[in-house]
Coordinates of C-alpha atoms in Angstrom, one line a residue:
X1 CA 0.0 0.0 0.0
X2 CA 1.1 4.1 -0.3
X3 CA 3.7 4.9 2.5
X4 CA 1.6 8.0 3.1
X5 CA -1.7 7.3 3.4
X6 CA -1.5 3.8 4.0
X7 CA -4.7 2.7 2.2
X8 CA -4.7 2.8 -1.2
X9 CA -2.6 0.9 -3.3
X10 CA 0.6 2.1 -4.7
X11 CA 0.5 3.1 -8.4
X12 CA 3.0 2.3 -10.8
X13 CA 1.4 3.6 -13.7
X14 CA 3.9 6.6 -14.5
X15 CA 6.6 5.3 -12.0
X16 CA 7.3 1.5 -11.9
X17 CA 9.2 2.4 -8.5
X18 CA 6.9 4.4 -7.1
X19 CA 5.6 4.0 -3.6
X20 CA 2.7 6.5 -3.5
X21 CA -1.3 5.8 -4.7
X22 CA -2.2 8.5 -7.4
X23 CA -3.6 11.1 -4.7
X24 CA -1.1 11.3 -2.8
X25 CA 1.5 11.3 -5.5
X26 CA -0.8 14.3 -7.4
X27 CA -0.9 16.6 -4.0
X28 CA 3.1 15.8 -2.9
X29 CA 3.5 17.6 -6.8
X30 CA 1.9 20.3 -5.7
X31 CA 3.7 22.6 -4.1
X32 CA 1.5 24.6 -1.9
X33 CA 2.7 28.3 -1.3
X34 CA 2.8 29.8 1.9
X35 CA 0.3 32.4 3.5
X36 CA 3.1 34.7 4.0
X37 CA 4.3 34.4 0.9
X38 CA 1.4 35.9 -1.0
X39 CA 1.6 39.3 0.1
X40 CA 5.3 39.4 -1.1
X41 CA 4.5 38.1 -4.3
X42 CA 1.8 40.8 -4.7
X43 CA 4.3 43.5 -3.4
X44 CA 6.5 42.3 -6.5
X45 CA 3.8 42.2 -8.5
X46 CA 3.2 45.6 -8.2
X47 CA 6.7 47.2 -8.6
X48 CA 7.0 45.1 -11.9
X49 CA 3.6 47.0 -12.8
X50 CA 4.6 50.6 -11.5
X51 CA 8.4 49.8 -13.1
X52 CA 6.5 49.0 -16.5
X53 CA 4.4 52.1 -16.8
X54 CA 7.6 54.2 -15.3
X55 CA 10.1 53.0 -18.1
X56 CA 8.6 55.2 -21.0
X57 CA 8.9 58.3 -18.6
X58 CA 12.3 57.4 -17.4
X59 CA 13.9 56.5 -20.7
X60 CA 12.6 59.6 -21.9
X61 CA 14.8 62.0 -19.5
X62 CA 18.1 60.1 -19.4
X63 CA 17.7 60.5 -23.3
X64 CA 16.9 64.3 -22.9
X65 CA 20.1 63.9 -20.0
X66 CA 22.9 61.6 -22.3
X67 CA 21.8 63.3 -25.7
X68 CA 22.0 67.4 -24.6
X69 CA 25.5 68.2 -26.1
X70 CA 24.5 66.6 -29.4
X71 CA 20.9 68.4 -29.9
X72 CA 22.8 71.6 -28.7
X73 CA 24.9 71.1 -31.8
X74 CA 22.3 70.6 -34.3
X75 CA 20.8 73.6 -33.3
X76 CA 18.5 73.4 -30.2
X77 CA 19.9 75.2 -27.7
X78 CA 17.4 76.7 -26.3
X79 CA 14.8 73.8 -26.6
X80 CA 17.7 71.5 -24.9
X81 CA 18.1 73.5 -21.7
X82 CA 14.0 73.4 -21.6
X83 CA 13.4 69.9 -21.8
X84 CA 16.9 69.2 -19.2
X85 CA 15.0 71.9 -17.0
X86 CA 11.7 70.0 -17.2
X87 CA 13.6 66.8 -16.4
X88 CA 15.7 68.2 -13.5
X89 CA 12.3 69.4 -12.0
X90 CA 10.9 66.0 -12.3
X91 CA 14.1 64.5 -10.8
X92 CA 15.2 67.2 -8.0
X93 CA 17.7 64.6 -6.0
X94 CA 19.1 64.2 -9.7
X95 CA 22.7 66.3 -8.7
X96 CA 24.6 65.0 -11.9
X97 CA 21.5 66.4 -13.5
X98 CA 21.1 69.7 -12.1
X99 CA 25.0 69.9 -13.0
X100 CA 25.1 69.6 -16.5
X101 CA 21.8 71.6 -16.8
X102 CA 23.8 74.5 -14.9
X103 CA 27.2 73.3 -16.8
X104 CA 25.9 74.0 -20.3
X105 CA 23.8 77.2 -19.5
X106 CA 27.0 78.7 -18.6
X107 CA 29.1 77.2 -21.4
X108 CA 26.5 78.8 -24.1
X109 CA 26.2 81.8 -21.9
X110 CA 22.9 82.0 -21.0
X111 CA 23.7 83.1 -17.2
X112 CA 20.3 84.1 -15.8
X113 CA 19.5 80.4 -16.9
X114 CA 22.0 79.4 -15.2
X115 CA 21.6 80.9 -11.6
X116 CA 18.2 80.0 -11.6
X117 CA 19.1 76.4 -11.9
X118 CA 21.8 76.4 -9.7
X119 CA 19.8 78.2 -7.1
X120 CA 16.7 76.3 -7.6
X121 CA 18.7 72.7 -8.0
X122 CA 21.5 72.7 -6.5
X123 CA 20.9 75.1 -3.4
X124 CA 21.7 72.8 -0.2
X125 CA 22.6 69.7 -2.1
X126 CA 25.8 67.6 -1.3
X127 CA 28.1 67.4 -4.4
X128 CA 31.3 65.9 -5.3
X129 CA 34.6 68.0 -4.6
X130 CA 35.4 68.2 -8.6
X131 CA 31.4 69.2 -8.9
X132 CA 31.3 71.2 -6.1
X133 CA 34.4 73.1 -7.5
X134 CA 33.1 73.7 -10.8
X135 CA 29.7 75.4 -9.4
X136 CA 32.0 77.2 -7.3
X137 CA 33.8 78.9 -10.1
X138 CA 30.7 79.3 -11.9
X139 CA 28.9 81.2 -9.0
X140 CA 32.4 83.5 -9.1
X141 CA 31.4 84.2 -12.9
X142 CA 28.0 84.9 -11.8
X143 CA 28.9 87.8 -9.3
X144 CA 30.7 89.6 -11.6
X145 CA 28.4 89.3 -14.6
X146 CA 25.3 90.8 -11.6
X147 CA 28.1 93.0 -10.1
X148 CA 28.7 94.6 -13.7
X149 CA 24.9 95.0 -14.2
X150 CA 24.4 96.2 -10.9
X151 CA 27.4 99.2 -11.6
X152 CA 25.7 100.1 -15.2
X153 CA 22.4 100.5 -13.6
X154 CA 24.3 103.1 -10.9
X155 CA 26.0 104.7 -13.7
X156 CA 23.0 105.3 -15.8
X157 CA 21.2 106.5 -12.7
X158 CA 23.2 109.3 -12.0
X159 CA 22.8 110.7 -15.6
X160 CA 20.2 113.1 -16.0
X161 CA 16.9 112.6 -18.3
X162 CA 17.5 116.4 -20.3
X163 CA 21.6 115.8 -20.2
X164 CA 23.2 116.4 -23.7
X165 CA 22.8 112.9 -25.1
X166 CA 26.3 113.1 -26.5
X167 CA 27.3 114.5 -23.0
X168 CA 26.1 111.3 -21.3
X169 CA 27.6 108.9 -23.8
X170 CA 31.4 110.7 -23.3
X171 CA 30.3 109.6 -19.2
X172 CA 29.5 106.3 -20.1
X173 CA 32.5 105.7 -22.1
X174 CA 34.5 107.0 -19.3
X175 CA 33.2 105.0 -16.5
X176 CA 33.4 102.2 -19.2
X177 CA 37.3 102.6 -19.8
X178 CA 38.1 102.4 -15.8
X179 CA 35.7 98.7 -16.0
X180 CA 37.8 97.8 -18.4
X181 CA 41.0 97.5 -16.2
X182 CA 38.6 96.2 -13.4
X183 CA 39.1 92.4 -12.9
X184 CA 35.5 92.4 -10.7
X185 CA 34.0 93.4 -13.6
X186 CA 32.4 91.0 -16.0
X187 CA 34.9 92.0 -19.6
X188 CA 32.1 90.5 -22.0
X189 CA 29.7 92.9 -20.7
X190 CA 32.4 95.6 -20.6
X191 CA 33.2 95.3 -24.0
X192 CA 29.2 94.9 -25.1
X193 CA 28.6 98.4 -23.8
X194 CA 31.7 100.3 -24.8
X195 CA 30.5 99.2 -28.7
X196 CA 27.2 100.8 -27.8
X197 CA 28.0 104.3 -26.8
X198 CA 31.6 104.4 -29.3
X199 CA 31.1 106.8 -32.5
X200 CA 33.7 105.2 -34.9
X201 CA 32.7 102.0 -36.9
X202 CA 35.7 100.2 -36.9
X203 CA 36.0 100.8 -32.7
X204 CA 32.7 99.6 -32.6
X205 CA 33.7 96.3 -34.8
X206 CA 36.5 96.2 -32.4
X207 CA 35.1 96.6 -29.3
X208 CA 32.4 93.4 -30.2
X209 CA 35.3 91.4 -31.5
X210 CA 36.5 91.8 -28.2
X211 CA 33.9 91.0 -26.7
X212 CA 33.5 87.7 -28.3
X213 CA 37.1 87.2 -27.6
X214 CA 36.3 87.2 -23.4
X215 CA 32.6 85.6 -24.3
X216 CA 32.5 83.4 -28.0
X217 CA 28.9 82.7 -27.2
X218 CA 27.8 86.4 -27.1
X219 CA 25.0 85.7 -29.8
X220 CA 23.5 89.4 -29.5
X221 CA 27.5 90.6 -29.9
X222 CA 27.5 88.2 -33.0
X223 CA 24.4 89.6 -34.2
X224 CA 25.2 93.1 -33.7
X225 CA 28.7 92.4 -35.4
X226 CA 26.8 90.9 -38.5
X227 CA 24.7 93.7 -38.9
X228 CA 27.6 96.2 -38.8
X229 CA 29.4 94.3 -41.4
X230 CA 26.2 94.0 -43.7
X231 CA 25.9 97.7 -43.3
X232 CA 29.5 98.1 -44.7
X233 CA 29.3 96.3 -48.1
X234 CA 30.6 92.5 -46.7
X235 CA 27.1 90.2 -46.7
X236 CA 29.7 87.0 -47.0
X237 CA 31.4 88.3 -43.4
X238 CA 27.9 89.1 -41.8
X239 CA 26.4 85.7 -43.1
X240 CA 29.4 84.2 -41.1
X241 CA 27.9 85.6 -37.9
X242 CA 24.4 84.9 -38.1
X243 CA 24.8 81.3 -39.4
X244 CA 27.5 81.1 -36.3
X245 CA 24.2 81.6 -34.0
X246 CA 22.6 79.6 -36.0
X247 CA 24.4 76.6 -35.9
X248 CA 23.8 76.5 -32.0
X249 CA 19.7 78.0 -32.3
X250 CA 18.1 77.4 -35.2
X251 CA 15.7 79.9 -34.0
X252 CA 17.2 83.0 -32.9
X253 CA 15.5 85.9 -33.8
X254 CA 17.9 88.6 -34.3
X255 CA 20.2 85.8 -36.6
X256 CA 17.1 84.7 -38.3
X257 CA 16.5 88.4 -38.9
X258 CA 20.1 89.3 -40.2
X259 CA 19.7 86.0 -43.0
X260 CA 16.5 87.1 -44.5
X261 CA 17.8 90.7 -45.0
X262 CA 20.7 89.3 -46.6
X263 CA 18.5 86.5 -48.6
X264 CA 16.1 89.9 -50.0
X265 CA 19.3 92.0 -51.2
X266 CA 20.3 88.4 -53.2
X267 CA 16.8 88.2 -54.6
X268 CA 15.8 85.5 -52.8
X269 CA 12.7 86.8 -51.5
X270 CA 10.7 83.5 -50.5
X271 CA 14.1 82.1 -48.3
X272 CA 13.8 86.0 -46.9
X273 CA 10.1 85.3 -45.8
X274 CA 10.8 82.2 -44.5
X275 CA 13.6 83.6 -42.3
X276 CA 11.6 86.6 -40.8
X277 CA 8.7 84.4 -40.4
X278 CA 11.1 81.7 -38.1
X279 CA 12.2 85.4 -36.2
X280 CA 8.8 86.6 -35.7
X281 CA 7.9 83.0 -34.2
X282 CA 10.6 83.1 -31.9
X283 CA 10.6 86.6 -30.8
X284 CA 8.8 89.7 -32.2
X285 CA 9.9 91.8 -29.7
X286 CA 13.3 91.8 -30.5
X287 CA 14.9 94.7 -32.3
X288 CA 13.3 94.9 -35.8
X289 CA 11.8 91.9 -35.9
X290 CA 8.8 93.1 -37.3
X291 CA 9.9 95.6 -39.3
X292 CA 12.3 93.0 -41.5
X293 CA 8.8 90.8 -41.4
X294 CA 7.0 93.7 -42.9
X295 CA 9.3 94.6 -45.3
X296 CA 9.5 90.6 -46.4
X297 CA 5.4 90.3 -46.6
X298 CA 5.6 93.6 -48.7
X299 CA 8.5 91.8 -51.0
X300 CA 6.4 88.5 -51.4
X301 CA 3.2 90.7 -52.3
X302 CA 1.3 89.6 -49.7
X303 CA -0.4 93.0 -49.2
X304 CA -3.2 91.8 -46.8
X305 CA -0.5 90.0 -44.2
X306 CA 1.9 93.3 -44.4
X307 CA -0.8 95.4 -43.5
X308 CA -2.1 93.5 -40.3
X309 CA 1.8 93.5 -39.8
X310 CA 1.4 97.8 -40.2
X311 CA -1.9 97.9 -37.6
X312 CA 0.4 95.1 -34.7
X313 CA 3.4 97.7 -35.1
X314 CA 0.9 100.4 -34.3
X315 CA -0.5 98.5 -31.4
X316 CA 3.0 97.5 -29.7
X317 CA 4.0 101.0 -29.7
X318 CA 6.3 100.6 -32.6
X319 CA 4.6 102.4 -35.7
X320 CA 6.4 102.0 -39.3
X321 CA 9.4 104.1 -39.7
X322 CA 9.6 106.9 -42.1
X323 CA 12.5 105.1 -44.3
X324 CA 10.5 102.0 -44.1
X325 CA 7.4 103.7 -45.3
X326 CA 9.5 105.4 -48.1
X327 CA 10.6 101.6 -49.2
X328 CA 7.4 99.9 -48.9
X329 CA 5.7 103.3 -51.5
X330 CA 9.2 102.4 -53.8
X331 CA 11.1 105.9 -52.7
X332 CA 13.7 103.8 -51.9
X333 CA 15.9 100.5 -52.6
X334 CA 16.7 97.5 -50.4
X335 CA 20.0 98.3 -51.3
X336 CA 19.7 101.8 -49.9
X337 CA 17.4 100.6 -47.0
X338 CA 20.0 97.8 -45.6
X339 CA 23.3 99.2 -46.5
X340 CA 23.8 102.7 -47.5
X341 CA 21.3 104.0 -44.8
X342 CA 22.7 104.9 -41.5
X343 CA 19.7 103.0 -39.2
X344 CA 20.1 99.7 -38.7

């Protein structure tokens, strides 16, 4: 008979050697699982699940994380530092993460960017001593680039509103020459302003050449510097600029700007459109931005669009210049509009 049960006969059916009857042979098989061992497996259970519906998410920001540089160089910068923002505020033990955000913003100088991530990331956190040294030196650069700010804002408050405009610009240049041999002062900045309030074209050239020299990722120094050159009869030298912005942000306004101008004295009028359309989408605000859309709707003969363009100019606060009013009725060439004139 079964060893276990000791009634019913052994069966050999499956097993010649077998000592058990069927039942007992089917319920020694199976296993049965322990009471404690059913909440553990529904524990595991349910981190497999929440793992599983996590992993899309997650995948997502180490991609925005290990892929930064490389979407910086084809042209995203500004899109990057969003998206690595967004994914250091979903991740805000994430040091390593708040790092690099902070790490780029300050290699493609976008400073307020990055004191507000190091201030909102990184303030309090334990680092390690080479990261720790970095943010260091970065909070350094920081102080001067607010401590330079801070010392223009003095400066221009002490000028008078009904001064001599030339009389304040010889006081700013002034005050400007002494920050110049100032280490506290941040020299990009320094340099940026002394092109601003100098009379002589080739200083001013100078002075944002320098400038680019302390800072390389100046972009409003680039553009500035493309525009002069443009004005002076060398399109090839200011295409060099604004494509140089470009390379980094596809969708800068002022570069996007600077291209279409050059693409309308070429003849290339839809290219021109399509340029001061991408500026007007990123920032209409910024200097001319609108006007160089106007003047491209007006080139394209899209009459209707170019006067809505005329009436938002009018409600912004920034009606159509006489010169531009004088191209747009055919007084006047694009030639003599972008080059020969003195505005910008």
């Amino acid at each position: 008979g079964c060893v276990l049960c000791h009634q019913a006969p052994v069966d050999r059916t499956e097993n010649p050697h077998s000592q058990l009857c069927r039942r007992c042979r089917e319920q020694a098989i199976r296993y049965p699982i322990p009471k404690l061992a059913i909440p553990i497996v529904l524990v595991v259970l349910i981190l497999t699940v929440y793992a599983y519906l996590r992993m899309p998410g997650d995948l997502s920001d180490y991609r925005t994380y290990a892929t930064a540089e490389a979407q910086i160089e084809q042209g995203m910068l500004y899109d990057t530092l969003t998206r690595l923002e967004e994914t250091a505020a979903r991740h805000p033990n994430s040091t390593d993460l708040a790092v690099r955000l902070v790490t780029l913003s300050m290699d493609y100088g976008c400073y307020d960017f990055a004191a507000y991530c190091m201030n909102t990331y990184l303030s309090g956190k334990s680092l390690s001593d080479a990261a720790y040294g970095k943010m260091v030196h970065y909070q350094n650069v920081l102080n001067t680039y607010y401590d330079t700010l801070e010392a223009m804002d003095e400066i221009a408050g002490e000028l008078d509103e009904d001064m001599d405009p030339e009389l304040g610009r010889a006081i700013l240049r002034e005050h400007l020459e002494t920050m110049k041999e100032d280490p506290k002062m941040f020299q990009p900045l320094v340099w940026y302003y002394a092109a601003q309030v100098c009379d002589d074209p080739e200083e001013y050239k100078a002075d944002l050449l320098r400038c680019l020299e302390e800072n390389p990722m100046d972009f409003t120094a680039m553009a500035d510097l493309g525009t002069r050159l443009r004005r002076d009869g060398d399109p090839d030298g200011a295409r060099e600029y604004y494509e140089r912005i470009l390379r980094y942000e596809k969708s800068d306004a002022l570069a996007n700007r600077g291209i279409a101008i050059l693409e309308m004295l070429d003849g290339n009028m839809e290219e021109a459109l399509t340029h001061a359309r991408t500026a007007y989408e990123s920032n209409p605000d910024a200097t001319y931005v609108r006007d160089t859309y106007l003047v491209t709707l007006f080139e394209n003969r899209m009459e209707e669009e170019a006067e809505q363009m005329k009436q938002e100019m009018e409600e912004v606060g920034t009606p159509v210049e006489e010169d531009t009013e004088e191209l747009l009725r055919g007084e006047m060439t694009l030639r003599e509009y972008y080059i020969e004139e003195a505005d910008l």
